[in-house]
Short mmCIF file of C-alpha atoms and ligand atoms in Angstrom, two decimals:
data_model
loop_
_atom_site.label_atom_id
_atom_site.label_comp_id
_atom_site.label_asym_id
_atom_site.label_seq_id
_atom_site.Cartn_x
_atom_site.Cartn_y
_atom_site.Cartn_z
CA UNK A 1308 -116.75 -184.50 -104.91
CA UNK A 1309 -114.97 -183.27 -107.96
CA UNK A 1310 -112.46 -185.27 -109.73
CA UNK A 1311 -109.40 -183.39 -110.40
CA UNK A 1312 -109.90 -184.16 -114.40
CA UNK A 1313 -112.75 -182.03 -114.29
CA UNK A 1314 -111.20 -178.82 -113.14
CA UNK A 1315 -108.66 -178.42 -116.30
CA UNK A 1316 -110.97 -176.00 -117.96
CA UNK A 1317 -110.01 -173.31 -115.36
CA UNK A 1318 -106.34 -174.24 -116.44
CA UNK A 1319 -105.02 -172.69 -119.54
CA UNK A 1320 -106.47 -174.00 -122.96
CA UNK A 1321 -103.29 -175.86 -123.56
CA UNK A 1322 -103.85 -178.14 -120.56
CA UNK A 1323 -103.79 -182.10 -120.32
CA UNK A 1324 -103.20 -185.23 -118.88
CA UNK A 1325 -100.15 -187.43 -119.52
CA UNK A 1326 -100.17 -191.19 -119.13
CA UNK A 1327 -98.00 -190.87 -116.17
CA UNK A 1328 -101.19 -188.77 -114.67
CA UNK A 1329 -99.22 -185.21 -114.57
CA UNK A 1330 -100.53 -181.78 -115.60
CA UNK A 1331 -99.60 -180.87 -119.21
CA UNK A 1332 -99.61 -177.44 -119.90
CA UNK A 1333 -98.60 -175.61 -123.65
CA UNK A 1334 -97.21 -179.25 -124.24
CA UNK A 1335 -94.51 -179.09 -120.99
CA UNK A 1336 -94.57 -181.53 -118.13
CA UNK A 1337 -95.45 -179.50 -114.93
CA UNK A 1338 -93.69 -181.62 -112.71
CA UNK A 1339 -90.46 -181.42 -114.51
CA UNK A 1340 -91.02 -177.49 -114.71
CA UNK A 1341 -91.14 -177.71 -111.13
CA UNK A 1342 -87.83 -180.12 -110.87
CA UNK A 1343 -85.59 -177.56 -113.21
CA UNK A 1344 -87.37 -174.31 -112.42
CA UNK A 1345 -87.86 -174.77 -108.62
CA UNK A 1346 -91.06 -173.65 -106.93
CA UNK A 1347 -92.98 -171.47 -106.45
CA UNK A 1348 -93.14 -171.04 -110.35
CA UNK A 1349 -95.72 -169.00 -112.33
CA UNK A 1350 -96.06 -170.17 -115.53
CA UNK A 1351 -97.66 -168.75 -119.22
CA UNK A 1352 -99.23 -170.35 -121.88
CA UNK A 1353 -98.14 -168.35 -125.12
CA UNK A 1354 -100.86 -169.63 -127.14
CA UNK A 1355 -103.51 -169.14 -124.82
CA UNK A 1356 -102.49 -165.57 -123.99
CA UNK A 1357 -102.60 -164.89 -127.46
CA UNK A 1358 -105.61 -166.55 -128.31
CA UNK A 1359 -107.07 -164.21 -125.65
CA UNK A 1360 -105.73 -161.39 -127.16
CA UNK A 1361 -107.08 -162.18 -130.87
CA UNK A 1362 -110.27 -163.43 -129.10
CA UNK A 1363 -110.83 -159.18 -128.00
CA UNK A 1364 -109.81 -157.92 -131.30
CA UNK A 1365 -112.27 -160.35 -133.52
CA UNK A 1366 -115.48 -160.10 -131.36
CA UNK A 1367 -115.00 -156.93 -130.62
CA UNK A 1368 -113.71 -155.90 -134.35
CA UNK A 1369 -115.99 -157.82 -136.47
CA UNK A 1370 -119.16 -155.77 -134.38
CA UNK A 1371 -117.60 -152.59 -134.44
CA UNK A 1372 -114.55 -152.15 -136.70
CA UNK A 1373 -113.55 -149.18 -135.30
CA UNK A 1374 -112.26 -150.71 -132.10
CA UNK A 1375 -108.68 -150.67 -130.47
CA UNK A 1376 -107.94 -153.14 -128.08
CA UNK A 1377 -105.30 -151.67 -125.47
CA UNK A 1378 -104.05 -154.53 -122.65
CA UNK A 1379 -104.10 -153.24 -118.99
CA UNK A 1380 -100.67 -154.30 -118.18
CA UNK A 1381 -101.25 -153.59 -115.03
CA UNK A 1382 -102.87 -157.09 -114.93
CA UNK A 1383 -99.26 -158.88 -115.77
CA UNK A 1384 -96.37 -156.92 -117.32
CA UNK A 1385 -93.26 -158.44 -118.19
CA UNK A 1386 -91.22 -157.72 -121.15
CA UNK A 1387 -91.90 -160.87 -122.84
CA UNK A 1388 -95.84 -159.92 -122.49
CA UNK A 1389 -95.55 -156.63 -123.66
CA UNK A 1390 -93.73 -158.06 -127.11
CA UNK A 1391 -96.02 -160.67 -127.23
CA UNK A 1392 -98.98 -157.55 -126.96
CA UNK A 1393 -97.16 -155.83 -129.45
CA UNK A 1394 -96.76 -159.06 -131.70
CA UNK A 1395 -100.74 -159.31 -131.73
CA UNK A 1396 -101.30 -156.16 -132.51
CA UNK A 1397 -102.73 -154.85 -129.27
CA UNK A 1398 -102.34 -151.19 -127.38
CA UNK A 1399 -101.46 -150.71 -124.17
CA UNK A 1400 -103.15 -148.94 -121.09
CA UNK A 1401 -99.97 -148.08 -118.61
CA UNK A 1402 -100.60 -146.32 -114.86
CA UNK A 1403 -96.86 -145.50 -113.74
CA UNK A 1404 -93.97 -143.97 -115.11
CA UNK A 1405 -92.75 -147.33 -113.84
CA UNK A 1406 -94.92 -149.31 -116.43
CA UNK A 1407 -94.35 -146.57 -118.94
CA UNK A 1408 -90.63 -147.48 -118.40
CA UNK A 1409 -91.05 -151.34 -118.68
CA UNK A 1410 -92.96 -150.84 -122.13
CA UNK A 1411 -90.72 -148.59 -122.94
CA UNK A 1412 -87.20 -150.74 -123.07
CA UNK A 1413 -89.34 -153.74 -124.27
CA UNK A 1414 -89.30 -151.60 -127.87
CA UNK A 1415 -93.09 -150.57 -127.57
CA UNK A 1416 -94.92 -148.19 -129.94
CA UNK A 1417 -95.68 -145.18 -127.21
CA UNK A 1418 -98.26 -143.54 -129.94
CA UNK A 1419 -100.49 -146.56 -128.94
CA UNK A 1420 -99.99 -146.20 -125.22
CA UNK A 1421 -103.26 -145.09 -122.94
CA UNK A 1422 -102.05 -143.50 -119.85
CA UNK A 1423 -105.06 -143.33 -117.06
CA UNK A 1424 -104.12 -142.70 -113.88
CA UNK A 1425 -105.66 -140.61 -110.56
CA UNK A 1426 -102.78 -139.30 -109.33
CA UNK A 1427 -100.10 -138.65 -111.84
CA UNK A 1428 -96.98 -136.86 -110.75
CA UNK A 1429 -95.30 -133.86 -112.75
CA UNK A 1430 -92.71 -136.56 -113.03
CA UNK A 1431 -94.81 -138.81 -115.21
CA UNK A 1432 -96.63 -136.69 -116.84
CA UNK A 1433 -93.02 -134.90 -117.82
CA UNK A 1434 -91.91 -138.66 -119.31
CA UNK A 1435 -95.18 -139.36 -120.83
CA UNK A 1436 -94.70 -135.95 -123.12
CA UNK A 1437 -91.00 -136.90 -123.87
CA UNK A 1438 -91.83 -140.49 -124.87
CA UNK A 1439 -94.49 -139.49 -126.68
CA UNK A 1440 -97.20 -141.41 -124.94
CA UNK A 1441 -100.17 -141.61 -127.63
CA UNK A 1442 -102.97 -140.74 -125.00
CA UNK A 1443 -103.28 -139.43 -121.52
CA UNK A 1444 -106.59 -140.10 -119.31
CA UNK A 1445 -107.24 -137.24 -117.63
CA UNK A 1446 -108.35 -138.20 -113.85
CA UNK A 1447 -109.04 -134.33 -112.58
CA UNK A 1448 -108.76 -131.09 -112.38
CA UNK A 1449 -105.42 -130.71 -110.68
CA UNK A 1450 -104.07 -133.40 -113.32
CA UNK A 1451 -105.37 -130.97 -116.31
CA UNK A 1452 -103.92 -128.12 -114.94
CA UNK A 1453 -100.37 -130.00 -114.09
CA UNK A 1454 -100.30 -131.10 -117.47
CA UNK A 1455 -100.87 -128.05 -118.77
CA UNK A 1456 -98.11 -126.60 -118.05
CA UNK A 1457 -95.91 -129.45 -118.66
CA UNK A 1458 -97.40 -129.57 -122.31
CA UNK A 1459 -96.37 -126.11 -122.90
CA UNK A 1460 -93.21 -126.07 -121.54
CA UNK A 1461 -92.27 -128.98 -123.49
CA UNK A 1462 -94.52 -127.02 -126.22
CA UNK A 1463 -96.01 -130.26 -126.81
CA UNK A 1464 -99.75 -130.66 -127.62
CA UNK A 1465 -100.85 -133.99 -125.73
CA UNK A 1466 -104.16 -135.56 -126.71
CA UNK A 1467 -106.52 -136.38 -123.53
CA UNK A 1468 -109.33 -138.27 -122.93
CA UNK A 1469 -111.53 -137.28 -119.98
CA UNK A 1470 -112.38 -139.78 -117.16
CA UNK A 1471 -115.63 -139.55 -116.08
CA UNK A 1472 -117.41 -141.36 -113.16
CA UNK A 1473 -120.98 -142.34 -114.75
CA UNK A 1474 -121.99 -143.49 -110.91
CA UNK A 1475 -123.06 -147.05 -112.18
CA UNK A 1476 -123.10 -149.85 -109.83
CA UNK A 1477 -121.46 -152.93 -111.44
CA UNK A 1478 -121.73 -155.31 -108.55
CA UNK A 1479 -118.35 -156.37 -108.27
CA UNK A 1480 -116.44 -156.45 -104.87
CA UNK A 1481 -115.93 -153.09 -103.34
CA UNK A 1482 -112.20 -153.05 -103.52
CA UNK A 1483 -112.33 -152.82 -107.32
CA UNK A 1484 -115.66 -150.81 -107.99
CA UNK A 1485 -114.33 -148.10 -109.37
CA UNK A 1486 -117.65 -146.27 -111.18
CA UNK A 1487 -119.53 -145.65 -108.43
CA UNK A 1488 -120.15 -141.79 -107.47
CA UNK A 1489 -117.77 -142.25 -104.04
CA UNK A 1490 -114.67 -143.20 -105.94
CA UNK A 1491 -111.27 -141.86 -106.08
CA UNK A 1492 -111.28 -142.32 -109.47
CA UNK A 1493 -112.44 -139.74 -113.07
CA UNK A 1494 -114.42 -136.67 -112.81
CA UNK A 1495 -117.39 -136.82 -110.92
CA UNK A 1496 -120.74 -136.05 -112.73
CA UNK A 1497 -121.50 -132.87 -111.54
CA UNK A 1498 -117.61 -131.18 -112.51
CA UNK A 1499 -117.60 -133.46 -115.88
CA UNK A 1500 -119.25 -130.18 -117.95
CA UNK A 1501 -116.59 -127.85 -116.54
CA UNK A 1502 -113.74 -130.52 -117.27
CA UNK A 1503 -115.22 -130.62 -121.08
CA UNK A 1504 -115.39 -126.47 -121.37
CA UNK A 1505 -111.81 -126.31 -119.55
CA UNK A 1506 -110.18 -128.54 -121.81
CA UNK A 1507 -111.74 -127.49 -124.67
CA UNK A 1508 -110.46 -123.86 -123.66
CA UNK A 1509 -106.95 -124.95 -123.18
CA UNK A 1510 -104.17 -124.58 -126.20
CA UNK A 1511 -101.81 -126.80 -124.49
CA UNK A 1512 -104.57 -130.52 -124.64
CA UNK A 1513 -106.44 -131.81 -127.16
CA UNK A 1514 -109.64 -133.39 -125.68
CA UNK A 1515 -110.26 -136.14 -127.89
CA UNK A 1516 -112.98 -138.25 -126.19
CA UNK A 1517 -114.37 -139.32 -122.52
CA UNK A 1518 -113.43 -142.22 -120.52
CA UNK A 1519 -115.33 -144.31 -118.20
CA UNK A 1520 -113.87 -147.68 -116.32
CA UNK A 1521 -116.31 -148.71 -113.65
CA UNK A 1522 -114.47 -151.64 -112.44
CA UNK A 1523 -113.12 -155.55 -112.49
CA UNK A 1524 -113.94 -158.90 -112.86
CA UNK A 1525 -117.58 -157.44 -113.62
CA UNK A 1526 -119.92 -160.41 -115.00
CA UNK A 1527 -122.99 -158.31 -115.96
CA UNK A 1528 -123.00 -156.39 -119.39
CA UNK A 1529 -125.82 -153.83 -117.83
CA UNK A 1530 -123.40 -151.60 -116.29
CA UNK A 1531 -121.66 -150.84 -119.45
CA UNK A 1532 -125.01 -150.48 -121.29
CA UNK A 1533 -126.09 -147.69 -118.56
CA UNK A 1534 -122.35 -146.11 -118.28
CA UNK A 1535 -122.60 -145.81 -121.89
CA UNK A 1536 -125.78 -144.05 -122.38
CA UNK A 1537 -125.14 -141.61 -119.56
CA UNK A 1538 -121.76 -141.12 -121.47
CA UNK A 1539 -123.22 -140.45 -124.59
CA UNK A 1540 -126.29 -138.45 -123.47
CA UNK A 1541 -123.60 -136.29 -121.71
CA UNK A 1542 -121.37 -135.97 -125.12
CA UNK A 1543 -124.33 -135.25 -127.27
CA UNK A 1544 -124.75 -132.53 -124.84
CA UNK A 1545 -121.33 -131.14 -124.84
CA UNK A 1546 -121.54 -130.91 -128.45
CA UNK A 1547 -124.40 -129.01 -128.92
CA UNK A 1548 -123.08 -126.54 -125.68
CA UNK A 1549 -119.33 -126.11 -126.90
CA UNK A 1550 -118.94 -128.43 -130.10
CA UNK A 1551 -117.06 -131.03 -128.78
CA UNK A 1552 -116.07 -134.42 -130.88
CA UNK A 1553 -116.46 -137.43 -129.16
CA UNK A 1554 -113.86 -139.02 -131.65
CA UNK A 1555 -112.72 -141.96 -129.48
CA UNK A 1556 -114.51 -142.92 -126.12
CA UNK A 1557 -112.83 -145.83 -123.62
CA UNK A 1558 -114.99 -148.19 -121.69
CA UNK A 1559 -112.16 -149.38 -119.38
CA UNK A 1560 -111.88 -152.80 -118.66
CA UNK A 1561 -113.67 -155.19 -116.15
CA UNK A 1562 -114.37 -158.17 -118.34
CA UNK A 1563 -114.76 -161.22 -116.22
CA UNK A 1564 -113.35 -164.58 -115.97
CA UNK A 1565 -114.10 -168.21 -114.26
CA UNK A 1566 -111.91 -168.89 -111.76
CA UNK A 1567 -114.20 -171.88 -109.77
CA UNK A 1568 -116.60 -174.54 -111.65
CA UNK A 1569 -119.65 -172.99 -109.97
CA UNK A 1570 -119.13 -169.14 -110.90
CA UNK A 1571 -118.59 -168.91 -114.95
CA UNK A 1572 -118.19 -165.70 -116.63
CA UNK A 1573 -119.77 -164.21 -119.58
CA UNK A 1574 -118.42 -165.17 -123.21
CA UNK A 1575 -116.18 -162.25 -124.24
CA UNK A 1576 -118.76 -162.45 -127.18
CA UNK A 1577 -121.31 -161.23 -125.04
CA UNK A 1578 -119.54 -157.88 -123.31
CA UNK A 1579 -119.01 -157.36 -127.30
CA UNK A 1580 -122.65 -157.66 -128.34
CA UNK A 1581 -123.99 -155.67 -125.39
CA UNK A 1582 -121.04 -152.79 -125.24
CA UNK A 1583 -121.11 -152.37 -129.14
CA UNK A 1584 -125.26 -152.76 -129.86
CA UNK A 1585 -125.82 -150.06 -127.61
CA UNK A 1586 -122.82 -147.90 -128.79
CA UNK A 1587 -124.16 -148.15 -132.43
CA UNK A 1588 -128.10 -147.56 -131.42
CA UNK A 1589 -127.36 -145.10 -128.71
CA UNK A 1590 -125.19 -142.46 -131.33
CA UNK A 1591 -128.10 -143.36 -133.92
CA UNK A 1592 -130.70 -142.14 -131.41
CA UNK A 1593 -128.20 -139.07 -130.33
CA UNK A 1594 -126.84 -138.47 -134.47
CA UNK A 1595 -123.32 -139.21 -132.40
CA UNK A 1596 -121.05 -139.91 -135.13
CA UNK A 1597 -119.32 -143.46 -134.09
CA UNK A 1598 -116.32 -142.69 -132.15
CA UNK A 1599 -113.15 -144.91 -132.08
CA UNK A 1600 -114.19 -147.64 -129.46
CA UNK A 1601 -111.24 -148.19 -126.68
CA UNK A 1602 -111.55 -151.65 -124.78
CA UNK A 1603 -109.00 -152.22 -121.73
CA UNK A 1604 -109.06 -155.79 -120.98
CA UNK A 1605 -106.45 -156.64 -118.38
CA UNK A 1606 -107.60 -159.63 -116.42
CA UNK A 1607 -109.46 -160.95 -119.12
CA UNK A 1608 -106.41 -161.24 -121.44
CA UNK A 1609 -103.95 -163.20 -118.66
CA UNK A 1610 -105.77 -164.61 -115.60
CA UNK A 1611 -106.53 -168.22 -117.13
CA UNK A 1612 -103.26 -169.03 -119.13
CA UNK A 1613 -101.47 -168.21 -116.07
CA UNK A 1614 -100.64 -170.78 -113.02
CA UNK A 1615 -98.61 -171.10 -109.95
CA UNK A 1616 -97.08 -174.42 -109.05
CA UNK A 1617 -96.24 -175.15 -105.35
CA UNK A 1618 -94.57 -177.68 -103.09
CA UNK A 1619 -96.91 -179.02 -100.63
CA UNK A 1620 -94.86 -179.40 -97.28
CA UNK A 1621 -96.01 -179.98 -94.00
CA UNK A 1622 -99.93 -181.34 -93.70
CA UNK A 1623 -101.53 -180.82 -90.39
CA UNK A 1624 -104.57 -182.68 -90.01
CA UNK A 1625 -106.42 -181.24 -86.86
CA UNK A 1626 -109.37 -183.95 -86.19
CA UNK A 1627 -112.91 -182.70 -86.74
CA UNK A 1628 -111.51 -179.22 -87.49
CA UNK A 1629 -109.57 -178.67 -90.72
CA UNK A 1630 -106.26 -180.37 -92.14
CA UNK A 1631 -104.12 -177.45 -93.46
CA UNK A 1632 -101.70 -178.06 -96.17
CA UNK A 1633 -98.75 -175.63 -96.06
CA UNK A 1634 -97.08 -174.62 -99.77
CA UNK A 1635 -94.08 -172.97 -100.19
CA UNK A 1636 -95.50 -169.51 -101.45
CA UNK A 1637 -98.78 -167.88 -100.36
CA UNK A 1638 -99.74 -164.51 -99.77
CA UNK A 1639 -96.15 -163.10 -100.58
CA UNK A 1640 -96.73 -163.84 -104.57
CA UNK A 1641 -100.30 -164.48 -104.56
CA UNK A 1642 -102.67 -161.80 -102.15
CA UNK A 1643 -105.51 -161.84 -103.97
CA UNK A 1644 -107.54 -164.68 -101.66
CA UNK A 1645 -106.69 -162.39 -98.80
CA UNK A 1646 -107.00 -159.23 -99.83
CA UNK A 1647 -110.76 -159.66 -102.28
CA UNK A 1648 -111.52 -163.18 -101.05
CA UNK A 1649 -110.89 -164.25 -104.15
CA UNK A 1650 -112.14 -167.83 -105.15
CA UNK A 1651 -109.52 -170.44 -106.70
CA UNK A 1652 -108.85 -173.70 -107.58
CA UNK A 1653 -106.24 -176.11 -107.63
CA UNK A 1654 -105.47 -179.82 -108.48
CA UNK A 1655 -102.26 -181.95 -107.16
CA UNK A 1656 -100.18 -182.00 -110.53
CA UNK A 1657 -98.68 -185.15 -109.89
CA UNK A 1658 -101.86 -186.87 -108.72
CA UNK A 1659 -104.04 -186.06 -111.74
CA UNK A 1660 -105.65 -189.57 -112.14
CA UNK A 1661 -106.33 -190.31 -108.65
CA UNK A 1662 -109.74 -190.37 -106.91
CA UNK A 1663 -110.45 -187.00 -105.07
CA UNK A 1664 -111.17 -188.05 -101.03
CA UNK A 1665 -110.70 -185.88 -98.87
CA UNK A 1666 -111.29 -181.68 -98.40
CA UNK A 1667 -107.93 -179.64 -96.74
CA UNK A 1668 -107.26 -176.01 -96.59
CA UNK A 1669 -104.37 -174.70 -98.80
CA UNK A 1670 -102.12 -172.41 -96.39
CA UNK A 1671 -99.51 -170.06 -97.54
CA UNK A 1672 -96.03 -170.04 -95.44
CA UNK A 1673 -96.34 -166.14 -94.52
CA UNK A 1674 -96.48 -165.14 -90.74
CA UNK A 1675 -100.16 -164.40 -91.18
CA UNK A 1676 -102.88 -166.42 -90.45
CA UNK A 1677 -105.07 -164.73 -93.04
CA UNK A 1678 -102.50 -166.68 -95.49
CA UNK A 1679 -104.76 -169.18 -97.38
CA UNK A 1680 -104.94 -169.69 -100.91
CA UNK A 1681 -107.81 -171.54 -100.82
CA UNK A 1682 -110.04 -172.86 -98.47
CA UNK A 1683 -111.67 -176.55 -98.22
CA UNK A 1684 -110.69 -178.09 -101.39
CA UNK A 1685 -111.35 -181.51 -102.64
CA UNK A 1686 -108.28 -183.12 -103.40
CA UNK A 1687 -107.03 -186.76 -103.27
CA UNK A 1688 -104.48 -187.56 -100.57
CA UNK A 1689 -101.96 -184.84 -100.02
CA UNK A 1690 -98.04 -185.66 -98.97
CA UNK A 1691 -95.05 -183.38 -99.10
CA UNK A 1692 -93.27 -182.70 -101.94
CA UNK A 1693 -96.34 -183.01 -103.87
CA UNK A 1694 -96.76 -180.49 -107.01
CA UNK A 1695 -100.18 -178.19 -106.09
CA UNK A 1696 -101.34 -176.08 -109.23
CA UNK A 1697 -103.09 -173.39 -108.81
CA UNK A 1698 -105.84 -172.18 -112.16
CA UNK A 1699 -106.15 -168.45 -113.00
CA UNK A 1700 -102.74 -166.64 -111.36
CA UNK A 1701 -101.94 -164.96 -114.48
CA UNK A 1702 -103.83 -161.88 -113.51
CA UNK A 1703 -103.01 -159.29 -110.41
CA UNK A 1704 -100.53 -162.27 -108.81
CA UNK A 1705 -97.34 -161.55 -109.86
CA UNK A 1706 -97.37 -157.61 -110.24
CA UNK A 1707 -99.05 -157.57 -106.26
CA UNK A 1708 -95.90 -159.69 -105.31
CA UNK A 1709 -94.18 -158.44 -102.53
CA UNK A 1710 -90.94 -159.02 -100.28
CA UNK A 1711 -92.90 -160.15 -96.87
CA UNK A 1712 -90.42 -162.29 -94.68
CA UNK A 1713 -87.90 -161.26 -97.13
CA UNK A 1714 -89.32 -163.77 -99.20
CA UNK A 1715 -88.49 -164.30 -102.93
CA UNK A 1716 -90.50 -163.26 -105.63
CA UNK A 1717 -91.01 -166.26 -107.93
CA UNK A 1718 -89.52 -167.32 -111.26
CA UNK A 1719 -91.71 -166.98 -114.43
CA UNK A 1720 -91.78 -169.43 -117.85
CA UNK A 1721 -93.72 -169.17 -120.77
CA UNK A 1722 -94.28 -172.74 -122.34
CA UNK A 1723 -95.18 -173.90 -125.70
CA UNK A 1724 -95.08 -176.40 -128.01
CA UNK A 1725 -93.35 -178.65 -125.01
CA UNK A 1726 -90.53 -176.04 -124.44
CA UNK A 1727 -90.21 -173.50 -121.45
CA UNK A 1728 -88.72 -169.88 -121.52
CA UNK A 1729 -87.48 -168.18 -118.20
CA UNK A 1730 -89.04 -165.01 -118.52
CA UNK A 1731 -88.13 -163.79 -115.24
CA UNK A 1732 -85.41 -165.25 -112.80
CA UNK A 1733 -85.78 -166.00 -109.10
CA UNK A 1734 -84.77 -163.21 -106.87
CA UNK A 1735 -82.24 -163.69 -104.81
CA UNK A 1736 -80.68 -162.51 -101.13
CA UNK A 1737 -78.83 -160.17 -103.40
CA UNK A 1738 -81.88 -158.75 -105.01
CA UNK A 1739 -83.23 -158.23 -101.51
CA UNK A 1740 -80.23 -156.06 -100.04
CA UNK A 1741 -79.52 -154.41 -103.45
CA UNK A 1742 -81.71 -150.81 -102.56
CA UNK A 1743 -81.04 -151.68 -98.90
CA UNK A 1744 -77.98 -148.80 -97.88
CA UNK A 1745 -78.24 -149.08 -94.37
N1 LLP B 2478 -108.59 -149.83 -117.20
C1 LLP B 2478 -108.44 -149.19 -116.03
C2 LLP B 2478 -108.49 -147.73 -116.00
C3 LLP B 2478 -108.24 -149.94 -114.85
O1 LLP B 2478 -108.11 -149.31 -113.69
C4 LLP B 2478 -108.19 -151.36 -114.91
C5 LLP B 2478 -107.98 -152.16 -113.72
C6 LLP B 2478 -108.33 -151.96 -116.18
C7 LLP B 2478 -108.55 -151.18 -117.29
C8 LLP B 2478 -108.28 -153.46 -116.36
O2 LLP B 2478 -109.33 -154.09 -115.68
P1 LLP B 2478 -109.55 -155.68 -115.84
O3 LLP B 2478 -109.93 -155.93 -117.27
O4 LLP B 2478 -108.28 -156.35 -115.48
O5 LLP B 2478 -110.63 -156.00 -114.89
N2 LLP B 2478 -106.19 -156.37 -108.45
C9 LLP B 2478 -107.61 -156.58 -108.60
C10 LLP B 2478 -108.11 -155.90 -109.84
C11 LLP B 2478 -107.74 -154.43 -109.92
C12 LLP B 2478 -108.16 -153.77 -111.20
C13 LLP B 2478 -107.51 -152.44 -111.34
N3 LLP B 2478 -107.84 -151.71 -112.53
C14 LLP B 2478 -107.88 -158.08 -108.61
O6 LLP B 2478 -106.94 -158.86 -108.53
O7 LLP B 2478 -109.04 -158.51 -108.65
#
C-alpha cells in the first residue's frame, strides 16, 4: 500500500513534513490551522496559485506571444483570488452578474473581463454594458438579439465573441462535456454562418472573434487540435463570404489536473505546444492572420494548491464489509465525488510518518448515503479527532458549497511563508436565517 509520504505531490507545491510528522503546507502547521481555524477548513497556497498562474502565461506566452490568459473564476472566486489574479496579471472569464459583482468590488479591471454564458438575463447583460465588461461571449441567437437592444439603448457598442459548438468529443465525463453537438452550450454548427452574417449586420456588436470551450478536466490535447481546425476552416470561410476578422479566438478552458497517483495529467507545457503549433500552422495553411489567443484555465489554476482539512469522528468498522470513517464536512462543501465521481486523495495530517495499514471509506456527515469523499483509502490507523487532508479541493469545492442540513459553509485561509490569512469567515446560524423572512 501507499505510504502517506508519497501522496504530497497531489498536495500543493509548498507541502512537507515536520519532525513532529504533521502536514506542512506554504510553511503553516496544518494541525494548528485546524486548532485556531476550526474544521472543516479550506485552505490556499499563495505561491502555488500563483506559480500556476505564471506557469499559463510563460508556456503559453513564450509559444505564442499574443496570448491572454483569463482565470475561470468560476473554478474558486473569492476576493482575495481575484486580487491575487489581478496581481499576476491575468484576465478574467465571469458567468453571473453575481461573479461580475464579486470582481467588481474586489477593484478589477472590467476591460479585461470575458463574459460567456448560455443564458444571460437582460439583467446581466444591462450590468455588463454599465461596468464596462471588456468582452461578451455570445451563447445564441436570443442572447444577440437581447443584447442588441440593450447595447443601443445604453448606445453602447459591446465587443462579442461568438460561441460555437465544433461537435468534438473530448472524452471527459458527461456532466462537463460541453463541445459535443447535443449541448446546451454556443451555436451549433449548422446556425454558426447565420450567427457570423447577423452580427456582422448589427450596428449595436462588434464581432471580434469565435469561441469554442468543449469541456473540463480534459487530458488529451486532440480535441483542441480538431476544435481548432474546424474553427479556423469555418473563419477562413466567413472571411472570404462576408470579410470577417478573426482578431481574437478563445479556446475555453479544460486543462487537466492529477488528483490520484495513478491518473496524471498532461504538463500545461503540452496543451501549449499542441493548442499553439496547430494555431500557427493551421492560419499559415488558411493565410489566417494570427488572432489574439484567449486561454480560460479555471481548474487548472486552483485545484492542487487548494485543500480541505477535516475532523475524523466516529469510525465504524463493519467486519468483512467496509469501516467508514465519518468527517465533519462532506458533500455540503465538497459534491464533486458525488455528483462526477470524482477521484481524491487524502492523508491523516497528524499521522504523516506512520505506516499505512489498513483501507476505510471516508464518509461525509450529510443525510445521504451517496456522501463519500472517497472510497477505500489506504491510511494508517484512524481515531477521532484525527486531522484528514484532503489534495486538490481548490477547484469547483467551495463555489458548489451549499446549505444542506443547514450546515455551515467552511472558513477559508491562504498561507504563506508560515503565516495564515482568513479569507473567508465561517458562516454562522445568523448567516443562515439572514434571507430567511418567514
Ligand atoms: N471557460 C468556460 C466557458 C467554462 O464553461 C469553463 C468551465 C471554463 C472555461 C474553465 O474550465 P476548467 O479549466 O476549470 O476545466 N464543476 C466541474 C467542472 C465544471 C466546468 C464548468 N465550466 C468539476 O468540478 O469537475
Amino acid at each position: 500500500m501507499t505510504e502517506q509520504i508519497s501522496k504530497l505531490p497531489l498536495f500543493p507545491v509548498n507541502t512537507g513534513v515536520d519532525n513532529r510528522g504533521h502536514l506542512v503546507i506554504g510553511g503553516c502547521d496544518t494541525m494548528a490551522l485546524a486548532a485556531e481555524f476550526g474544521t472543516p477548513l479550506y485552505l490556499f497556497d499563495e505561491s502555488g496559485l500563483r506559480s500556476q498562474c505564471a506557469a499559463f502565461k510563460t508556456e503559453f506566452g513564450k509559444r505564442y506571444a499574443d496570448t491572454n490568459v483569463i482565470y475561470a473564476c468560476k473554478a474558486f472566486i473569492n476576493k482575495a483570488m481575484i486580487r491575487l489574479v489581478m496581481e499576476e496579471g491575468l484576465g478574467l472569464d465571469v458567468v453571473s452578474g453575481g461573479e461580475v459583482g464579486i470582481v467588481q468590488a474586489a477593484g478589477f479591471p472590467m476591460n479585461k473581463v470575458y463574459f460567456p454564458g448560455n443564458n444571460k438575463s437582460a439583467e446581466e447583460l444591462a450590468l455588463a454594458l454599465e461596468v464596462g465588461v471588456g468582452h461578451i461571449v455570445v451563447d445564441n441567437f436570443h442572447e444577440l438579439k437581447m443584447l442588441g437592444e440593450i447595447a443601443k439603448k445604453k448606445n453602447r457598442k459591446p465587443e462579442i465573441l461568438l460561441r460555437i459548438t465544433p461537435g468534438v468529443d473530448p472524452h471527459t465525463h458527461h456532466y462537463i462535456t460541453t463541445g459535443n453537438i447535443d449541448s446546451k452550450f454556443g451555436i451549433p454548427m449548422v446556425f454558426a454562418e447565420k450567427a457570423v452574417a447577423t452580427a456582422i449586420s448589427m450596428n449595436e456588436v462588434k464581432p471580434v472573434g469565435l469561441h469554442f470551450h468543449i469541456g473540463s478536466q480534459i487530458t488529451e490535447t486532440e480535441p483542441y487540435q480538431q476544435s481548432l481546425d474546424f474553427i479556423l476552416n469555418f473563419a477562413a470561410e466567413m472571411k472570404k463570404k462576408y470579410q470577417f476578422e478573426l482578431k481574437e479566438l478563445s479556446v475555453g478552458g479544460g486543462f487537466a489536473v492529477q488528483y490520484t497517483l495513478d491518473a496524471p495529467a498532461p504538463p500545461i507545457s503540452h496543451y501549449a505546444e499542441a493548442i499553439t503549433s496547430k494555431l500557427l500552422s493551421k492560419c499559415k495553411e488558411l493565410k489566417l492572420p494570427p488572432p489574439k489567443l484567449i486561454i480560460e484555465p479555471g481548474r487548472a489554476i486552483v485545484a492542487r494548491s487548494g485543500v480541505a482539512l477535516y475532523t475524523a469522528g466516529v469510525v465504524k468498522d463493519i467486519p468483512g464489509v467496509r469501516c467508514y470513517v465519518s468527517v465533519d464536512g462532506g458533500m455540503a462543501d465538497n459534491i464533486r465525488p458525488a455528483l462526477y465521481q470524482a477521484k481524491q486523495d487524502a492523508v491523516i495530517a497528524n499521522k504523516m510518518n506512520e505506516k499505512v495499514s489498513e483501507k476505510v471509506t471516508i464518509a461525509g456527515k450529510f443525510c445521504e448515503s451517496g456522501d463519500i469523499l472517497i472510497s477505500d483509502i489506504a491510511l494508517p490507523p484512524v481515531a477521532a479527532g484525527d486531522i484528514i487532508a484532503v489534495a486538490g479541493c481548490g477547484a469547483y469545492c467551495i463555489p458548489e458549497a451549499m446549505n444542506y442540513n443547514a450546515s455551515f459553509r467552511p472558513a477559508i485561509v491562504m498561507v504563506k511563508d508560515g503565516k495564515a490569512r482568513l479569507i473567508r469567515r465561517r458562516e454562522t446560524l445568523e448567516d443562515l436565517m439572514r434571507c430567511d423572512v418567514g
